[in-house]
Amino acid sequence: MNKTKTLVLNHRQISQKITRMAYEIYERNASESSIVFAGITGMGHQLAESLAGALKEISPLQVTVLEIILDKSDVNRGDVLLSEKIDLSNKCVVVVDDVLNTGKTLVYALLPFLKSSIKKIEVAVLVNRSHKLFPVSPDYTGLELATTLSEHITVDLSSQNHTVHLH
């Protein structure tokens, strides 16, 4: 097994991608008064926080960030929960994850929202690998990256030096 890691995006590039995605989100939702970012546990939630921060800097939109709590290693086991209960009626929700691979995690992440009368749901991902097996496509993408199924993408947004690696 190949243990080499290749740097795909460095901190500056990730910051630029987040800023660009925030502008796109604002452009498509400029007529709204508020938006809800719902980040999937782990780096998806970290990315949601970063997108929310960038959006707050460039727009007057009221921004809320939630965490979608699920077991990414076995998404069809256990409950899918939101970090807090808020009224989502007639809200625009952006579901956020770090990497879109097959779409399975994102499909399960939508479950809590299907019980609310949400205005619309959009999807934002930092890296789209395009190995689509489920009917989920991102509305906002930082990077489209062609990979093989045996390759892996690692996103680190937790440290001061954000990185995306292919290995």
PDB file of C-alpha atoms in Angstrom:
ATOM      1  CA  MET A   1       0.000   0.000   0.000  1.00  0.00           C
ATOM      2  CA  ASN A   2       1.317   3.420  -0.974  1.00  0.00           C
ATOM      3  CA  LYS A   3       1.944   5.598   2.098  1.00  0.00           C
ATOM      4  CA  THR A   4       2.922   8.803   0.264  1.00  0.00           C
ATOM      5  CA  LYS A   5       0.868  11.909   0.842  1.00  0.00           C
ATOM      6  CA  THR A   6       0.546  14.582  -1.787  1.00  0.00           C
ATOM      7  CA  LEU A   7      -0.435  18.079  -0.768  1.00  0.00           C
ATOM      8  CA  VAL A   8      -3.477  19.046  -2.842  1.00  0.00           C
ATOM      9  CA  LEU A   9      -4.439  22.335  -1.167  1.00  0.00           C
ATOM     10  CA  ASN A  10      -2.447  24.442   1.271  1.00  0.00           C
ATOM     11  CA  HIS A  11      -3.809  26.860   3.885  1.00  0.00           C
ATOM     12  CA  ARG A  12      -3.897  29.872   1.553  1.00  0.00           C
ATOM     13  CA  GLN A  13      -5.633  27.914  -1.215  1.00  0.00           C
ATOM     14  CA  ILE A  14      -8.242  26.538   1.198  1.00  0.00           C
ATOM     15  CA  SER A  15      -8.917  30.054   2.509  1.00  0.00           C
ATOM     16  CA  GLN A  16      -9.406  31.275  -1.059  1.00  0.00           C
ATOM     17  CA  LYS A  17     -11.801  28.390  -1.813  1.00  0.00           C
ATOM     18  CA  ILE A  18     -13.831  29.132   1.320  1.00  0.00           C
ATOM     19  CA  THR A  19     -14.072  32.822   0.451  1.00  0.00           C
ATOM     20  CA  ARG A  20     -15.146  32.037  -3.122  1.00  0.00           C
ATOM     21  CA  MET A  21     -17.747  29.538  -1.910  1.00  0.00           C
ATOM     22  CA  ALA A  22     -19.100  32.127   0.567  1.00  0.00           C
ATOM     23  CA  TYR A  23     -19.522  34.646  -2.258  1.00  0.00           C
ATOM     24  CA  GLU A  24     -21.358  32.030  -4.346  1.00  0.00           C
ATOM     25  CA  ILE A  25     -23.634  31.191  -1.419  1.00  0.00           C
ATOM     26  CA  TYR A  26     -24.371  34.877  -0.895  1.00  0.00           C
ATOM     27  CA  GLU A  27     -25.069  35.450  -4.608  1.00  0.00           C
ATOM     28  CA  ARG A  28     -27.600  32.611  -4.717  1.00  0.00           C
ATOM     29  CA  ASN A  29     -29.206  33.576  -1.410  1.00  0.00           C
ATOM     30  CA  ALA A  30     -28.968  37.390  -1.437  1.00  0.00           C
ATOM     31  CA  SER A  31     -32.747  37.762  -1.166  1.00  0.00           C
ATOM     32  CA  GLU A  32     -32.842  35.751   2.072  1.00  0.00           C
ATOM     33  CA  SER A  33     -32.629  37.267   5.527  1.00  0.00           C
ATOM     34  CA  SER A  34     -30.884  34.257   7.061  1.00  0.00           C
ATOM     35  CA  ILE A  35     -29.157  31.016   6.211  1.00  0.00           C
ATOM     36  CA  VAL A  36     -28.398  27.858   8.202  1.00  0.00           C
ATOM     37  CA  PHE A  37     -25.124  25.995   7.743  1.00  0.00           C
ATOM     38  CA  ALA A  38     -25.366  22.371   8.868  1.00  0.00           C
ATOM     39  CA  GLY A  39     -21.945  20.747   8.979  1.00  0.00           C
ATOM     40  CA  ILE A  40     -21.488  17.005   9.176  1.00  0.00           C
ATOM     41  CA  THR A  41     -19.577  15.839  12.275  1.00  0.00           C
ATOM     42  CA  GLY A  42     -15.838  16.391  12.025  1.00  0.00           C
ATOM     43  CA  MET A  43     -14.309  18.433   9.224  1.00  0.00           C
ATOM     44  CA  GLY A  44     -17.736  19.130   7.698  1.00  0.00           C
ATOM     45  CA  HIS A  45     -18.697  21.043  10.820  1.00  0.00           C
ATOM     46  CA  GLN A  46     -15.336  22.854  10.815  1.00  0.00           C
ATOM     47  CA  LEU A  47     -15.901  23.829   7.170  1.00  0.00           C
ATOM     48  CA  ALA A  48     -19.426  25.035   8.008  1.00  0.00           C
ATOM     49  CA  GLU A  49     -17.967  27.285  10.732  1.00  0.00           C
ATOM     50  CA  SER A  50     -15.402  28.685   8.274  1.00  0.00           C
ATOM     51  CA  LEU A  51     -18.031  29.291   5.571  1.00  0.00           C
ATOM     52  CA  ALA A  52     -20.293  30.993   8.110  1.00  0.00           C
ATOM     53  CA  GLY A  53     -17.441  33.258   9.220  1.00  0.00           C
ATOM     54  CA  ALA A  54     -16.612  34.186   5.634  1.00  0.00           C
ATOM     55  CA  LEU A  55     -20.278  34.844   4.821  1.00  0.00           C
ATOM     56  CA  LYS A  56     -20.667  37.097   7.862  1.00  0.00           C
ATOM     57  CA  GLU A  57     -17.748  39.210   6.613  1.00  0.00           C
ATOM     58  CA  ILE A  58     -19.277  39.837   3.184  1.00  0.00           C
ATOM     59  CA  SER A  59     -23.031  39.895   3.763  1.00  0.00           C
ATOM     60  CA  PRO A  60     -25.778  41.111   6.074  1.00  0.00           C
ATOM     61  CA  LEU A  61     -27.320  37.619   6.230  1.00  0.00           C
ATOM     62  CA  GLN A  62     -28.051  36.233   9.671  1.00  0.00           C
ATOM     63  CA  VAL A  63     -26.068  33.003   9.936  1.00  0.00           C
ATOM     64  CA  THR A  64     -26.682  29.963  12.134  1.00  0.00           C
ATOM     65  CA  VAL A  65     -24.360  26.949  12.323  1.00  0.00           C
ATOM     66  CA  LEU A  66     -25.539  23.490  13.357  1.00  0.00           C
ATOM     67  CA  GLU A  67     -23.717  20.190  13.559  1.00  0.00           C
ATOM     68  CA  ILE A  68     -25.186  17.076  11.970  1.00  0.00           C
ATOM     69  CA  ILE A  69     -24.186  14.288  14.329  1.00  0.00           C
ATOM     70  CA  LEU A  70     -23.814  10.875  12.728  1.00  0.00           C
ATOM     71  CA  ASP A  71     -21.392   7.969  12.610  1.00  0.00           C
ATOM     72  CA  LYS A  72     -19.504   8.526   9.347  1.00  0.00           C
ATOM     73  CA  SER A  73     -18.027   5.021   9.452  1.00  0.00           C
ATOM     74  CA  ASP A  74     -21.499   3.411   9.507  1.00  0.00           C
ATOM     75  CA  VAL A  75     -24.096   6.022   8.532  1.00  0.00           C
ATOM     76  CA  ASN A  76     -27.053   3.642   8.399  1.00  0.00           C
ATOM     77  CA  ARG A  77     -26.566   2.682  12.034  1.00  0.00           C
ATOM     78  CA  GLY A  78     -27.847   4.897  14.810  1.00  0.00           C
ATOM     79  CA  ASP A  79     -29.691   8.167  14.758  1.00  0.00           C
ATOM     80  CA  VAL A  80     -28.813  11.245  12.758  1.00  0.00           C
ATOM     81  CA  LEU A  81     -29.195  14.246  15.061  1.00  0.00           C
ATOM     82  CA  LEU A  82     -28.784  18.004  14.963  1.00  0.00           C
ATOM     83  CA  SER A  83     -26.659  19.706  17.629  1.00  0.00           C
ATOM     84  CA  GLU A  84     -29.562  21.938  18.619  1.00  0.00           C
ATOM     85  CA  LYS A  85     -33.272  22.182  18.027  1.00  0.00           C
ATOM     86  CA  ILE A  86     -34.261  25.262  16.063  1.00  0.00           C
ATOM     87  CA  ASP A  87     -37.233  26.118  13.907  1.00  0.00           C
ATOM     88  CA  LEU A  88     -36.186  25.377  10.333  1.00  0.00           C
ATOM     89  CA  SER A  89     -39.513  26.310   8.753  1.00  0.00           C
ATOM     90  CA  ASN A  90     -39.060  28.252   5.535  1.00  0.00           C
ATOM     91  CA  LYS A  91     -35.258  28.412   6.059  1.00  0.00           C
ATOM     92  CA  CYS A  92     -32.477  27.939   3.535  1.00  0.00           C
ATOM     93  CA  VAL A  93     -30.102  25.224   4.709  1.00  0.00           C
ATOM     94  CA  VAL A  94     -26.639  24.498   3.349  1.00  0.00           C
ATOM     95  CA  VAL A  95     -25.460  21.005   4.307  1.00  0.00           C
ATOM     96  CA  VAL A  96     -21.656  21.025   4.482  1.00  0.00           C
ATOM     97  CA  ASP A  97     -19.054  18.261   4.356  1.00  0.00           C
ATOM     98  CA  ASP A  98     -15.340  18.246   3.678  1.00  0.00           C
ATOM     99  CA  VAL A  99     -15.266  15.556   0.962  1.00  0.00           C
ATOM    100  CA  LEU A 100     -18.013  14.210  -1.284  1.00  0.00           C
ATOM    101  CA  ASN A 101     -17.133  10.703  -2.332  1.00  0.00           C
ATOM    102  CA  THR A 102     -20.158   8.499  -3.117  1.00  0.00           C
ATOM    103  CA  GLY A 103     -22.854  10.718  -1.587  1.00  0.00           C
ATOM    104  CA  LYS A 104     -23.971   8.157   0.999  1.00  0.00           C
ATOM    105  CA  THR A 105     -23.047  10.240   4.057  1.00  0.00           C
ATOM    106  CA  LEU A 106     -24.796  13.294   2.618  1.00  0.00           C
ATOM    107  CA  VAL A 107     -27.978  11.334   1.888  1.00  0.00           C
ATOM    108  CA  TYR A 108     -28.164  10.184   5.507  1.00  0.00           C
ATOM    109  CA  ALA A 109     -27.270  13.686   6.724  1.00  0.00           C
ATOM    110  CA  LEU A 110     -30.443  15.013   5.064  1.00  0.00           C
ATOM    111  CA  LEU A 111     -32.734  12.882   7.274  1.00  0.00           C
ATOM    112  CA  PRO A 112     -33.318  15.436  10.081  1.00  0.00           C
ATOM    113  CA  PHE A 113     -34.313  18.087   7.545  1.00  0.00           C
ATOM    114  CA  LEU A 114     -36.937  15.985   5.803  1.00  0.00           C
ATOM    115  CA  LYS A 115     -39.215  16.388   8.836  1.00  0.00           C
ATOM    116  CA  SER A 116     -39.268  20.202   8.517  1.00  0.00           C
ATOM    117  CA  SER A 117     -40.869  22.463   5.959  1.00  0.00           C
ATOM    118  CA  ILE A 118     -37.561  23.860   4.763  1.00  0.00           C
ATOM    119  CA  LYS A 119     -37.521  26.371   1.910  1.00  0.00           C
ATOM    120  CA  LYS A 120     -34.497  24.759   0.207  1.00  0.00           C
ATOM    121  CA  ILE A 121     -31.469  22.603   0.885  1.00  0.00           C
ATOM    122  CA  GLU A 122     -28.127  23.111  -0.826  1.00  0.00           C
ATOM    123  CA  VAL A 123     -24.869  21.169  -0.500  1.00  0.00           C
ATOM    124  CA  ALA A 124     -21.351  22.576  -0.084  1.00  0.00           C
ATOM    125  CA  VAL A 125     -18.172  20.482  -0.103  1.00  0.00           C
ATOM    126  CA  LEU A 126     -14.509  21.427  -0.109  1.00  0.00           C
ATOM    127  CA  VAL A 127     -13.480  18.487  -2.344  1.00  0.00           C
ATOM    128  CA  ASN A 128     -15.719  16.577  -4.752  1.00  0.00           C
ATOM    129  CA  ARG A 129     -14.236  13.224  -5.777  1.00  0.00           C
ATOM    130  CA  SER A 130     -17.181  12.470  -8.110  1.00  0.00           C
ATOM    131  CA  HIS A 131     -17.558   8.769  -7.282  1.00  0.00           C
ATOM    132  CA  LYS A 132     -21.312   9.255  -7.238  1.00  0.00           C
ATOM    133  CA  LEU A 133     -23.409   6.276  -6.109  1.00  0.00           C
ATOM    134  CA  PHE A 134     -26.230   8.273  -4.495  1.00  0.00           C
ATOM    135  CA  PRO A 135     -28.259  11.114  -6.045  1.00  0.00           C
ATOM    136  CA  VAL A 136     -26.387  13.970  -4.373  1.00  0.00           C
ATOM    137  CA  SER A 137     -24.517  16.692  -6.206  1.00  0.00           C
ATOM    138  CA  PRO A 138     -22.838  19.684  -4.599  1.00  0.00           C
ATOM    139  CA  ASP A 139     -24.157  23.177  -5.274  1.00  0.00           C
ATOM    140  CA  TYR A 140     -20.875  24.675  -4.046  1.00  0.00           C
ATOM    141  CA  THR A 141     -17.512  22.985  -4.545  1.00  0.00           C
ATOM    142  CA  GLY A 142     -14.052  24.143  -3.576  1.00  0.00           C
ATOM    143  CA  LEU A 143     -12.216  21.634  -5.784  1.00  0.00           C
ATOM    144  CA  GLU A 144     -13.206  18.893  -8.231  1.00  0.00           C
ATOM    145  CA  LEU A 145     -10.588  16.155  -7.964  1.00  0.00           C
ATOM    146  CA  ALA A 146     -10.419  13.005 -10.082  1.00  0.00           C
ATOM    147  CA  THR A 147      -9.224  10.143  -7.893  1.00  0.00           C
ATOM    148  CA  THR A 148      -9.281   6.385  -7.941  1.00  0.00           C
ATOM    149  CA  LEU A 149     -11.428   4.501  -5.439  1.00  0.00           C
ATOM    150  CA  SER A 150      -8.275   3.240  -3.689  1.00  0.00           C
ATOM    151  CA  GLU A 151      -6.996   6.778  -3.078  1.00  0.00           C
ATOM    152  CA  HIS A 152      -8.059   8.788  -0.042  1.00  0.00           C
ATOM    153  CA  ILE A 153      -8.462  12.487   0.669  1.00  0.00           C
ATOM    154  CA  THR A 154      -7.618  13.839   4.105  1.00  0.00           C
ATOM    155  CA  VAL A 155      -8.839  17.309   5.065  1.00  0.00           C
ATOM    156  CA  ASP A 156      -7.418  19.019   8.148  1.00  0.00           C
ATOM    157  CA  LEU A 157      -9.180  22.220   9.158  1.00  0.00           C
ATOM    158  CA  SER A 158      -8.559  21.783  12.870  1.00  0.00           C
ATOM    159  CA  SER A 159      -5.007  23.100  13.017  1.00  0.00           C
ATOM    160  CA  GLN A 160      -3.721  26.596  12.245  1.00  0.00           C
ATOM    161  CA  ASN A 161      -2.315  25.281   8.959  1.00  0.00           C
ATOM    162  CA  HIS A 162      -5.276  23.889   6.990  1.00  0.00           C
ATOM    163  CA  THR A 163      -4.408  21.208   4.435  1.00  0.00           C
ATOM    164  CA  VAL A 164      -5.896  18.736   1.980  1.00  0.00           C
ATOM    165  CA  HIS A 165      -3.815  15.666   1.171  1.00  0.00           C
ATOM    166  CA  LEU A 166      -4.226  12.823  -1.305  1.00  0.00           C
ATOM    167  CA  HIS A 167      -2.868   9.447  -0.263  1.00  0.00           C
TER     168      HIS A 167
END
